[in-house]
């Protein structure tokens, strides 16, 4: 399905679903949420999996344990700067977001799947990050 088809078929619901996923994604970049496990727990699906920019696989419990110590969690510290955020609805109750982030001058391309639970709450189900090599650097030269 394309964005155009989803928008025509689902109308305002498509907009609401994408907006809900984008709001959750942006909250997960907020240092106040990253540093508070209970707030992050509300935004991550219990079946959550991430493949990080380093290639490491993170489970729900792994992420909740590590998130307060990760980049972007300290107030006054470096923060993720998202750009080119786009969302599509591939199926009812599922939103796919793609975007780029920059933190400390390092860029990554990101992809997230958000799913609506039985209670109507949107939670991140899957996330993947891929490092964007610096200008002049080849991807195979990077040690990530």
PDB file of C-alpha atoms in Angstrom:
ATOM      1  CA  UNK A   1       0.000   0.000   0.000  1.00  0.00           C
ATOM      2  CA  UNK A   2       1.163   3.510  -0.664  1.00  0.00           C
ATOM      3  CA  UNK A   3       0.684   6.635   1.438  1.00  0.00           C
ATOM      4  CA  UNK A   4      -1.858   7.888  -1.090  1.00  0.00           C
ATOM      5  CA  UNK A   5      -3.978   4.736  -0.838  1.00  0.00           C
ATOM      6  CA  UNK A   6      -3.814   4.723   2.956  1.00  0.00           C
ATOM      7  CA  UNK A   7      -4.819   8.367   3.181  1.00  0.00           C
ATOM      8  CA  UNK A   8      -7.731   7.939   0.783  1.00  0.00           C
ATOM      9  CA  UNK A   9      -9.005   4.720   2.340  1.00  0.00           C
ATOM     10  CA  UNK A  10      -8.492   5.516   5.998  1.00  0.00           C
ATOM     11  CA  UNK A  11      -8.879   9.312   6.028  1.00  0.00           C
ATOM     12  CA  UNK A  12      -8.508  10.864   9.459  1.00  0.00           C
ATOM     13  CA  UNK A  13      -7.699   7.525  11.111  1.00  0.00           C
ATOM     14  CA  UNK A  14      -4.506   7.270   9.022  1.00  0.00           C
ATOM     15  CA  UNK A  15      -3.508  10.748  10.158  1.00  0.00           C
ATOM     16  CA  UNK A  16      -4.317   9.975  13.792  1.00  0.00           C
ATOM     17  CA  UNK A  17      -2.381   6.697  13.742  1.00  0.00           C
ATOM     18  CA  UNK A  18       0.720   8.245  12.178  1.00  0.00           C
ATOM     19  CA  UNK A  19       0.511  11.236  14.523  1.00  0.00           C
ATOM     20  CA  UNK A  20       0.295   8.902  17.535  1.00  0.00           C
ATOM     21  CA  UNK A  21       3.366   6.935  16.416  1.00  0.00           C
ATOM     22  CA  UNK A  22       5.341  10.120  15.679  1.00  0.00           C
ATOM     23  CA  UNK A  23       4.434  11.516  19.112  1.00  0.00           C
ATOM     24  CA  UNK A  24       5.634   8.298  20.762  1.00  0.00           C
ATOM     25  CA  UNK A  25       8.843   8.279  18.729  1.00  0.00           C
ATOM     26  CA  UNK A  26       9.626  11.861  19.738  1.00  0.00           C
ATOM     27  CA  UNK A  27       8.838  11.115  23.392  1.00  0.00           C
ATOM     28  CA  UNK A  28      11.367   8.262  23.307  1.00  0.00           C
ATOM     29  CA  UNK A  29      14.022  10.828  22.305  1.00  0.00           C
ATOM     30  CA  UNK A  30      13.167  13.064  25.287  1.00  0.00           C
ATOM     31  CA  UNK A  31      15.803  12.836  28.060  1.00  0.00           C
ATOM     32  CA  UNK A  32      13.045  12.831  30.705  1.00  0.00           C
ATOM     33  CA  UNK A  33      11.574   9.664  29.161  1.00  0.00           C
ATOM     34  CA  UNK A  34      14.915   7.996  28.364  1.00  0.00           C
ATOM     35  CA  UNK A  35      16.074   8.425  31.960  1.00  0.00           C
ATOM     36  CA  UNK A  36      12.839   7.108  33.533  1.00  0.00           C
ATOM     37  CA  UNK A  37      12.254   3.399  32.963  1.00  0.00           C
ATOM     38  CA  UNK A  38       8.563   3.618  33.864  1.00  0.00           C
ATOM     39  CA  UNK A  39       7.938   6.285  31.212  1.00  0.00           C
ATOM     40  CA  UNK A  40       9.877   4.310  28.594  1.00  0.00           C
ATOM     41  CA  UNK A  41       7.982   1.141  29.577  1.00  0.00           C
ATOM     42  CA  UNK A  42       4.727   2.858  28.545  1.00  0.00           C
ATOM     43  CA  UNK A  43       6.101   3.404  25.020  1.00  0.00           C
ATOM     44  CA  UNK A  44       7.776   0.042  24.325  1.00  0.00           C
ATOM     45  CA  UNK A  45       5.778  -3.032  23.386  1.00  0.00           C
ATOM     46  CA  UNK A  46       6.487  -6.064  25.629  1.00  0.00           C
ATOM     47  CA  UNK A  47       7.612  -7.888  22.432  1.00  0.00           C
ATOM     48  CA  UNK A  48       9.962  -5.017  21.519  1.00  0.00           C
ATOM     49  CA  UNK A  49      13.186  -5.790  19.628  1.00  0.00           C
ATOM     50  CA  UNK A  50      15.820  -3.376  18.365  1.00  0.00           C
ATOM     51  CA  UNK A  51      18.800  -3.872  16.105  1.00  0.00           C
ATOM     52  CA  UNK A  52      21.021  -0.951  17.042  1.00  0.00           C
ATOM     53  CA  UNK A  53      23.444   0.984  14.877  1.00  0.00           C
ATOM     54  CA  UNK A  54      26.230  -1.202  16.292  1.00  0.00           C
ATOM     55  CA  UNK A  55      24.418  -4.355  15.155  1.00  0.00           C
ATOM     56  CA  UNK A  56      23.547  -5.354  18.717  1.00  0.00           C
ATOM     57  CA  UNK A  57      20.113  -6.927  19.260  1.00  0.00           C
ATOM     58  CA  UNK A  58      18.182  -5.441  22.176  1.00  0.00           C
ATOM     59  CA  UNK A  59      15.170  -7.024  23.876  1.00  0.00           C
ATOM     60  CA  UNK A  60      12.492  -5.153  25.808  1.00  0.00           C
ATOM     61  CA  UNK A  61      14.195  -5.833  29.143  1.00  0.00           C
ATOM     62  CA  UNK A  62      17.685  -5.060  27.765  1.00  0.00           C
ATOM     63  CA  UNK A  63      16.504  -1.694  26.463  1.00  0.00           C
ATOM     64  CA  UNK A  64      14.670  -0.700  29.635  1.00  0.00           C
ATOM     65  CA  UNK A  65      17.743  -1.543  31.704  1.00  0.00           C
ATOM     66  CA  UNK A  66      20.205   0.341  29.483  1.00  0.00           C
ATOM     67  CA  UNK A  67      18.160   3.321  28.254  1.00  0.00           C
ATOM     68  CA  UNK A  68      18.887   5.652  31.213  1.00  0.00           C
ATOM     69  CA  UNK A  69      22.629   5.320  30.513  1.00  0.00           C
ATOM     70  CA  UNK A  70      22.415   5.665  26.740  1.00  0.00           C
ATOM     71  CA  UNK A  71      22.963   8.719  24.557  1.00  0.00           C
ATOM     72  CA  UNK A  72      20.258  11.332  24.829  1.00  0.00           C
ATOM     73  CA  UNK A  73      19.218  10.430  28.392  1.00  0.00           C
ATOM     74  CA  UNK A  74      21.024  13.187  30.311  1.00  0.00           C
ATOM     75  CA  UNK A  75      19.333  16.565  30.728  1.00  0.00           C
ATOM     76  CA  UNK A  76      21.713  19.155  29.323  1.00  0.00           C
ATOM     77  CA  UNK A  77      23.625  16.467  27.404  1.00  0.00           C
ATOM     78  CA  UNK A  78      23.583  15.728  23.686  1.00  0.00           C
ATOM     79  CA  UNK A  79      20.125  15.093  22.257  1.00  0.00           C
ATOM     80  CA  UNK A  80      18.883  13.263  19.218  1.00  0.00           C
ATOM     81  CA  UNK A  81      17.886  15.629  16.425  1.00  0.00           C
ATOM     82  CA  UNK A  82      15.389  13.899  14.115  1.00  0.00           C
ATOM     83  CA  UNK A  83      14.860  14.911  10.494  1.00  0.00           C
ATOM     84  CA  UNK A  84      12.861  13.802   7.458  1.00  0.00           C
ATOM     85  CA  UNK A  85      10.334  11.910   9.597  1.00  0.00           C
ATOM     86  CA  UNK A  86       7.810   9.983   7.478  1.00  0.00           C
ATOM     87  CA  UNK A  87       5.064   7.559   8.372  1.00  0.00           C
ATOM     88  CA  UNK A  88       2.940   5.004   6.533  1.00  0.00           C
ATOM     89  CA  UNK A  89       0.181   2.647   7.634  1.00  0.00           C
ATOM     90  CA  UNK A  90       0.936  -0.751   6.051  1.00  0.00           C
ATOM     91  CA  UNK A  91      -1.984  -2.418   7.867  1.00  0.00           C
ATOM     92  CA  UNK A  92      -4.630  -1.461  10.421  1.00  0.00           C
ATOM     93  CA  UNK A  93      -3.032  -1.004  13.847  1.00  0.00           C
ATOM     94  CA  UNK A  94       0.509  -0.762  12.470  1.00  0.00           C
ATOM     95  CA  UNK A  95       2.587   2.331  11.604  1.00  0.00           C
ATOM     96  CA  UNK A  96       6.024   2.306   9.978  1.00  0.00           C
ATOM     97  CA  UNK A  97       8.181   5.385  10.604  1.00  0.00           C
ATOM     98  CA  UNK A  98      11.452   6.246   8.869  1.00  0.00           C
ATOM     99  CA  UNK A  99      13.752   9.169   9.613  1.00  0.00           C
ATOM    100  CA  UNK A 100      17.325  10.244  10.308  1.00  0.00           C
ATOM    101  CA  UNK A 101      18.889  11.384  13.555  1.00  0.00           C
ATOM    102  CA  UNK A 102      22.005  13.320  14.406  1.00  0.00           C
ATOM    103  CA  UNK A 103      23.681  13.273  17.806  1.00  0.00           C
ATOM    104  CA  UNK A 104      27.203  14.600  18.469  1.00  0.00           C
ATOM    105  CA  UNK A 105      27.602  14.993  14.700  1.00  0.00           C
ATOM    106  CA  UNK A 106      26.907  11.298  14.001  1.00  0.00           C
ATOM    107  CA  UNK A 107      24.023  10.427  11.685  1.00  0.00           C
ATOM    108  CA  UNK A 108      21.861   7.313  11.577  1.00  0.00           C
ATOM    109  CA  UNK A 109      18.933   6.205   9.461  1.00  0.00           C
ATOM    110  CA  UNK A 110      16.135   4.789  11.563  1.00  0.00           C
ATOM    111  CA  UNK A 111      13.076   2.638  11.038  1.00  0.00           C
ATOM    112  CA  UNK A 112      10.399   1.885  13.643  1.00  0.00           C
ATOM    113  CA  UNK A 113       7.251  -0.197  13.694  1.00  0.00           C
ATOM    114  CA  UNK A 114       4.548   0.923  16.091  1.00  0.00           C
ATOM    115  CA  UNK A 115       1.529  -1.218  16.863  1.00  0.00           C
ATOM    116  CA  UNK A 116      -1.715  -0.437  18.597  1.00  0.00           C
ATOM    117  CA  UNK A 117      -2.480  -2.723  21.504  1.00  0.00           C
ATOM    118  CA  UNK A 118      -5.882  -4.096  22.491  1.00  0.00           C
ATOM    119  CA  UNK A 119      -6.198  -1.155  24.885  1.00  0.00           C
ATOM    120  CA  UNK A 120      -5.689   1.331  22.005  1.00  0.00           C
ATOM    121  CA  UNK A 121      -2.225   2.376  23.200  1.00  0.00           C
ATOM    122  CA  UNK A 122       0.525   2.764  20.588  1.00  0.00           C
ATOM    123  CA  UNK A 123       3.872   1.163  21.475  1.00  0.00           C
ATOM    124  CA  UNK A 124       7.115   0.681  19.584  1.00  0.00           C
ATOM    125  CA  UNK A 125       7.333  -2.942  18.484  1.00  0.00           C
ATOM    126  CA  UNK A 126      10.552  -2.878  16.428  1.00  0.00           C
ATOM    127  CA  UNK A 127      13.361  -0.399  15.804  1.00  0.00           C
ATOM    128  CA  UNK A 128      16.470  -0.481  13.647  1.00  0.00           C
ATOM    129  CA  UNK A 129      19.266   2.044  13.252  1.00  0.00           C
ATOM    130  CA  UNK A 130      21.929   2.128  10.550  1.00  0.00           C
ATOM    131  CA  UNK A 131      24.934   4.428  10.794  1.00  0.00           C
ATOM    132  CA  UNK A 132      25.403   6.893   7.947  1.00  0.00           C
ATOM    133  CA  UNK A 133      29.136   7.030   7.193  1.00  0.00           C
ATOM    134  CA  UNK A 134      30.829  10.421   7.482  1.00  0.00           C
ATOM    135  CA  UNK A 135      31.573  12.246   4.229  1.00  0.00           C
ATOM    136  CA  UNK A 136      34.444  10.510   2.468  1.00  0.00           C
ATOM    137  CA  UNK A 137      34.199   7.376   4.669  1.00  0.00           C
ATOM    138  CA  UNK A 138      33.083   4.082   3.153  1.00  0.00           C
ATOM    139  CA  UNK A 139      30.548   2.008   5.074  1.00  0.00           C
ATOM    140  CA  UNK A 140      32.911  -1.003   5.165  1.00  0.00           C
ATOM    141  CA  UNK A 141      35.624   1.102   6.877  1.00  0.00           C
ATOM    142  CA  UNK A 142      33.468   1.742   9.919  1.00  0.00           C
ATOM    143  CA  UNK A 143      33.935  -0.391  13.055  1.00  0.00           C
ATOM    144  CA  UNK A 144      30.316  -0.227  14.278  1.00  0.00           C
TER     145      UNK A 144
END
